[in-house]
Short mmCIF file of C-alpha atoms in Angstrom, two decimals:
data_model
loop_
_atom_site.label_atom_id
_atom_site.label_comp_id
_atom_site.label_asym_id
_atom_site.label_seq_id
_atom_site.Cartn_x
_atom_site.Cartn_y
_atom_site.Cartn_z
CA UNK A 27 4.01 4.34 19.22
CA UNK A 28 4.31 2.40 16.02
CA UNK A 29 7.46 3.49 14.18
CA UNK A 30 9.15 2.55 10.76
CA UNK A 31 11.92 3.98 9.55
CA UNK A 32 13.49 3.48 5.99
CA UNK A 33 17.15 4.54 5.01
CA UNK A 34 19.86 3.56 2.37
CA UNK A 35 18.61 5.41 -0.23
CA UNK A 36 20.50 7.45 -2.92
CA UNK A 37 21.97 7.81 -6.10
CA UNK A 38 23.66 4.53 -7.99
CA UNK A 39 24.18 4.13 -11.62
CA UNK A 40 22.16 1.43 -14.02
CA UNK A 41 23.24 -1.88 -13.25
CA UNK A 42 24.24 -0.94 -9.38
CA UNK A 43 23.37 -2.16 -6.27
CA UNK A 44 21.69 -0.75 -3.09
CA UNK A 45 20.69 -2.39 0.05
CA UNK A 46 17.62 -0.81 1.74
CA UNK A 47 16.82 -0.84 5.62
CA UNK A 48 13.55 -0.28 7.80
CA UNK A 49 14.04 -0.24 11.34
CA UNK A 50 10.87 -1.09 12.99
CA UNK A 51 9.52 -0.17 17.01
CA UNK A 52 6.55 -0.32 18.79
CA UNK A 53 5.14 -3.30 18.16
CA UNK A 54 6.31 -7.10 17.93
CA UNK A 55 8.22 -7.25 15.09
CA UNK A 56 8.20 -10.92 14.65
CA UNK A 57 4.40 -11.19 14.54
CA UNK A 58 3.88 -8.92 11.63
CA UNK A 59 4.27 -9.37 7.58
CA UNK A 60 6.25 -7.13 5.77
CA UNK A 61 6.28 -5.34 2.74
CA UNK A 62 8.46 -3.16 0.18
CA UNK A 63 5.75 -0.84 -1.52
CA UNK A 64 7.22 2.01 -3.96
CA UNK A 65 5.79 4.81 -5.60
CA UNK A 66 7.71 6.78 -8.66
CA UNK A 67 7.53 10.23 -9.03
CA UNK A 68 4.29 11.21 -9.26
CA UNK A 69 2.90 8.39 -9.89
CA UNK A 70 1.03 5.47 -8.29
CA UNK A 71 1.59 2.95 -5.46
CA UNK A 72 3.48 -0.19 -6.35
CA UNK A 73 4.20 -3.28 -4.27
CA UNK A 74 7.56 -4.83 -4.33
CA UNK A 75 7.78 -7.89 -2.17
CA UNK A 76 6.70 -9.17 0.85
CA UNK A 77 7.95 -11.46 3.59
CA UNK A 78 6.13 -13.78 6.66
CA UNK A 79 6.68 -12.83 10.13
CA UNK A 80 8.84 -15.57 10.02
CA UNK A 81 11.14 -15.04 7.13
CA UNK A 82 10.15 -18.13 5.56
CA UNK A 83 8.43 -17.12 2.54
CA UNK A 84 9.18 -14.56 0.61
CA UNK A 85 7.22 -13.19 -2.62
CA UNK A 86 8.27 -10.25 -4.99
CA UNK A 87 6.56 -8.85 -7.57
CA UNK A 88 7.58 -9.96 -11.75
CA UNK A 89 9.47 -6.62 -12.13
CA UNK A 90 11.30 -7.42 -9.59
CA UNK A 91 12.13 -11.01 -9.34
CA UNK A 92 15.34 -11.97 -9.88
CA UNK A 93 16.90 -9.05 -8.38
CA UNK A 94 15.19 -7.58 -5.50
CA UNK A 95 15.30 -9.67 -2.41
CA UNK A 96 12.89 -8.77 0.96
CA UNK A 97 15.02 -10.23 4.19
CA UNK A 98 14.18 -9.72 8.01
CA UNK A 99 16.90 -9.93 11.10
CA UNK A 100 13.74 -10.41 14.11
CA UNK A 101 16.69 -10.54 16.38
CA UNK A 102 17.00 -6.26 15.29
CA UNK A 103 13.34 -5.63 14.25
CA UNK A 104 14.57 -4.76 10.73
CA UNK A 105 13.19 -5.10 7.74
CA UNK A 106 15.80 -4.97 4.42
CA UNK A 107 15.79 -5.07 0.09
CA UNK A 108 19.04 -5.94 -1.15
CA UNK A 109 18.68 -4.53 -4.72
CA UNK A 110 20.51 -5.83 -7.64
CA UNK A 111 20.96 -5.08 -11.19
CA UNK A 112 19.38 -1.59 -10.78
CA UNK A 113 17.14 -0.11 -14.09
CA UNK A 114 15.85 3.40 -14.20
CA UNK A 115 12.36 2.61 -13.87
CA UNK A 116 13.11 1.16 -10.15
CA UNK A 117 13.12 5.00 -9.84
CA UNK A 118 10.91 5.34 -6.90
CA UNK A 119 10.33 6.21 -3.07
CA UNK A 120 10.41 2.65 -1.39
CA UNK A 121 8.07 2.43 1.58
CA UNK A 122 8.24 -0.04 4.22
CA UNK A 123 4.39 -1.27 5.15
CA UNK A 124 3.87 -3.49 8.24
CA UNK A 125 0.98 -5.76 7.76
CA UNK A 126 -2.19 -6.67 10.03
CA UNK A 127 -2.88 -10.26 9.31
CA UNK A 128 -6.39 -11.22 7.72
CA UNK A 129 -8.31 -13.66 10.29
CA UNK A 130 -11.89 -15.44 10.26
CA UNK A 131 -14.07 -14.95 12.95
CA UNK A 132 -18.15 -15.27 13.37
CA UNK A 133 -18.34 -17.14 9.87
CA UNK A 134 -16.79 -13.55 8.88
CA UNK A 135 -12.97 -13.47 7.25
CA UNK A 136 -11.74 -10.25 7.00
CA UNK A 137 -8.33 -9.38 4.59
CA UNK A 138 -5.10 -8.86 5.60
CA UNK A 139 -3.95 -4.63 5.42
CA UNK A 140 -1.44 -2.79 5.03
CA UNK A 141 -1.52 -1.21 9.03
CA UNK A 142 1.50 1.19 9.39
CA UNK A 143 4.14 2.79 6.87
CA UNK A 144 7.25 4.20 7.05
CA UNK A 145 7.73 7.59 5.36
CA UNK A 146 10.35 5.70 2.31
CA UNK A 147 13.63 6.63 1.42
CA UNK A 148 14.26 7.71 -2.21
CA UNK A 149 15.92 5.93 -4.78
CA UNK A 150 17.50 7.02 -8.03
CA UNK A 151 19.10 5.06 -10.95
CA UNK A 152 20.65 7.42 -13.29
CA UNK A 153 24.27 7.96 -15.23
CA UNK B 29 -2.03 -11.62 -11.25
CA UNK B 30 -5.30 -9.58 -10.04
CA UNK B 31 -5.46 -6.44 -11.58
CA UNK B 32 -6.97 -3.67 -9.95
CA UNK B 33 -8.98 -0.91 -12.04
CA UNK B 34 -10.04 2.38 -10.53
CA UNK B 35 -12.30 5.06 -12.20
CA UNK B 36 -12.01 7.68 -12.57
CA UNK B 37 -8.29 8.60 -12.62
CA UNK B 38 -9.10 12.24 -11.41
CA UNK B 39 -12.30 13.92 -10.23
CA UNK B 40 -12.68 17.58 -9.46
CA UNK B 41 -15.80 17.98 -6.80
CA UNK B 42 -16.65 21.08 -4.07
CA UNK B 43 -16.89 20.80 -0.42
CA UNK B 44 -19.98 19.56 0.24
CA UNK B 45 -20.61 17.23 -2.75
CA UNK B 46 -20.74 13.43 -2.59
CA UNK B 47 -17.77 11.48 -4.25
CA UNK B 48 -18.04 7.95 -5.34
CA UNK B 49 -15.00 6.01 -6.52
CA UNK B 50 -14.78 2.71 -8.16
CA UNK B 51 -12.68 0.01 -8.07
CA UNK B 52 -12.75 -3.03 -10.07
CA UNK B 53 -10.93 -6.40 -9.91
CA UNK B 54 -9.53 -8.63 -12.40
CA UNK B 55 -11.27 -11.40 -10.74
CA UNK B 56 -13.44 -12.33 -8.11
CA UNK B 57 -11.19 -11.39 -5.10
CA UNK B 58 -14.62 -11.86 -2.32
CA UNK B 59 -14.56 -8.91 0.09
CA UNK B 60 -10.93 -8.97 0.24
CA UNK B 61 -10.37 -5.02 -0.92
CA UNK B 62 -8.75 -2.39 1.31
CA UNK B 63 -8.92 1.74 0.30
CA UNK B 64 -6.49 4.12 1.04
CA UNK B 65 -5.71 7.25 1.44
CA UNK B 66 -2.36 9.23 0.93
CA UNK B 67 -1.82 13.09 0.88
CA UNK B 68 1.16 14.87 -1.25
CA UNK B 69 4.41 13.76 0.79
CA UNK B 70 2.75 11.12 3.13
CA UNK B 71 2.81 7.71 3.46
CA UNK B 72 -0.77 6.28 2.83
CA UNK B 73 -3.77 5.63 4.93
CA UNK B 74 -5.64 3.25 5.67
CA UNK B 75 -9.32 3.85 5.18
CA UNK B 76 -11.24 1.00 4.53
CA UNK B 77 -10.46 -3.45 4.89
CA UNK B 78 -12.84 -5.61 4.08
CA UNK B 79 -14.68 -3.72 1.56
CA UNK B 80 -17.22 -1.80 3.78
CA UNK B 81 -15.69 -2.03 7.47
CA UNK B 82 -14.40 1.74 8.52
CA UNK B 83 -10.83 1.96 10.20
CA UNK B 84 -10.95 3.03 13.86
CA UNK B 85 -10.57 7.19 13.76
CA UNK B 86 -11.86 7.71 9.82
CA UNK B 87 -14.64 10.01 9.71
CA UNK B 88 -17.90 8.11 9.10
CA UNK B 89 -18.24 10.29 5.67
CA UNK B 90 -16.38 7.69 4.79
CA UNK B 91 -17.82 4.41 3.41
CA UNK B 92 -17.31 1.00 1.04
CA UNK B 93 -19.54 -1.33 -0.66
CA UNK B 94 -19.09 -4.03 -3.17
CA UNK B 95 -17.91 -7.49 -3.10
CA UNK B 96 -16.56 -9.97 -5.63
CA UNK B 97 -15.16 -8.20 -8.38
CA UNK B 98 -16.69 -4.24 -8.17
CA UNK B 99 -15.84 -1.83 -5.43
CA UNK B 100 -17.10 1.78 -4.43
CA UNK B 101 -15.78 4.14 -1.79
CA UNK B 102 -18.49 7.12 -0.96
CA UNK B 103 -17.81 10.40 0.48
CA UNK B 104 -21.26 11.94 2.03
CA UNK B 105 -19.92 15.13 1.77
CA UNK B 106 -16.53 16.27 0.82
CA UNK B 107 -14.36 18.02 3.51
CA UNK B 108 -11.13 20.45 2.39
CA UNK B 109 -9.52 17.29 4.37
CA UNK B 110 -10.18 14.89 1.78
CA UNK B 111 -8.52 16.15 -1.33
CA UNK B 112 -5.87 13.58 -1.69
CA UNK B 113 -5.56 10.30 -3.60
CA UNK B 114 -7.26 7.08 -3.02
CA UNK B 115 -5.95 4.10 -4.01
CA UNK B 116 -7.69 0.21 -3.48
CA UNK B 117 -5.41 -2.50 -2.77
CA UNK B 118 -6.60 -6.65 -3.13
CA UNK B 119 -4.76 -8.85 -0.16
CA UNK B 120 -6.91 -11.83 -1.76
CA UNK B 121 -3.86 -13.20 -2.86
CA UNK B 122 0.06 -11.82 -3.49
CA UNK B 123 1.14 -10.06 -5.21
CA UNK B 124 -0.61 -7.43 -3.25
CA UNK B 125 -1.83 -5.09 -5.71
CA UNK B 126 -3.50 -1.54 -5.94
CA UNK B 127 -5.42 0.40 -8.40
CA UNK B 128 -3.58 3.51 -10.18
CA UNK B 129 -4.98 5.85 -7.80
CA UNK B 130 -7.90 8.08 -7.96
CA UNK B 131 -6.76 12.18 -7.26
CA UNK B 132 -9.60 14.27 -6.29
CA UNK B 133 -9.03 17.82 -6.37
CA UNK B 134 -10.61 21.07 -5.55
CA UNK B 135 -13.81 22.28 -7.84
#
């Protein structure tokens, strides 16, 4: 069974820093994209960043860039976000999202999706 | 970046009724649109990849058309199940993005 689990969470004050974890099983970790998605409270879904099976690319969204960063360790099938420079509107519940890669077949391509989440780990900037 | 445009926001329907959503995209992103869903305190779902091709288990109530830049997700007939919110996501290119969400809710 397919499980991801997020933690490092919390509290932390404008301008802090949090590092966030998801600790994958069940499948081949190496094989599979990545993906930070959060959602603020009550509201929609946003992704973060993303990362290659391999760790060698890397993509984050513009609200993000500069001080999010999406990292993998294959060696412990665990997915992390080392976030910097914290604002209040990175208010959210971050979700970890493993992702099925697209693939062509029959003169047919078919996208990539987002195949199994974690259940997030909450994250508050406030004074 | 591709935005992603659902309509409407909200929709309040019976059990029984048909529900269509639509999703629309910034640009032409082919067939290259997945739906979700996600109930209050769950991680989402995934419904629908490839605009029209139904994810092994989803009830066959369940179904997507479009291609290029407009999107719809049908529900035949609305089960007490399916109130939740649906979201469509592009993976045509990153960043990987979603429409706001579409919450249907009981009649």
């Amino acid at each position: 069974e397919v499980q991801l689990l997020e933690s490092g969470g919390g509290l932390v004050q404008p301008g802090g820093s949090l590092r966030l974890s998801c600790a994958a099983s069940g499948f081949t970790f190496s094989s599979y994209a990545m993906n930070w998605v959060r959602q603020a409270p009550g509201k929609g879904l946003e992704w973060v960043s993303g990362i290659s099976g391999s760790g060698g690319n890397t993509y984050h969204a513009d609200s993000v860039k500069g001080r999010f960063t999406i990292s993998r360790d294959n060696s412990k099938n665990t997915l992390y976000l080392q976030m910097n420079g914290l604002r209040a509107e990175d208010t959210a519940l971050y979700l970890c999202a493993s992702e099925k890669p697209g693939y062509c077949s029959g003169g047919s391509c078919y996208p990539a999706y987002f195949q199994h989440w974690g259940q997030g780990t909450l994250v508050t900037v406030s004074s | 970046d591709i935005q992603m445009t659902q309509s409407p926001s909200s929709l309040s329907a019976s059990v029984g009724d048909r529900v269509t959503i639509t999703c629309r995209a910034s640009q032409s992103i082919s067939t290259y649109l997945n739906w979700y869903q996600q109930k209050p305190g769950k991680a989402p779902m995934l419904l629908i990849y490839a605009a029209s091709r139904l994810q092994s288990g989803v009830p066959s109530r369940f179904s997507g058309s479009g291609s290029g830049t407009e999107f719809t997700l049908t529900i035949s007939s609305l089960q007490p199940e399916d109130f939740a919110t649906y979201y469509c996501q592009q993976s045509y290119t990153t960043p990987r993005t979603f429409g706001q969400g579409t919450r249907v809710e009981i009649k």
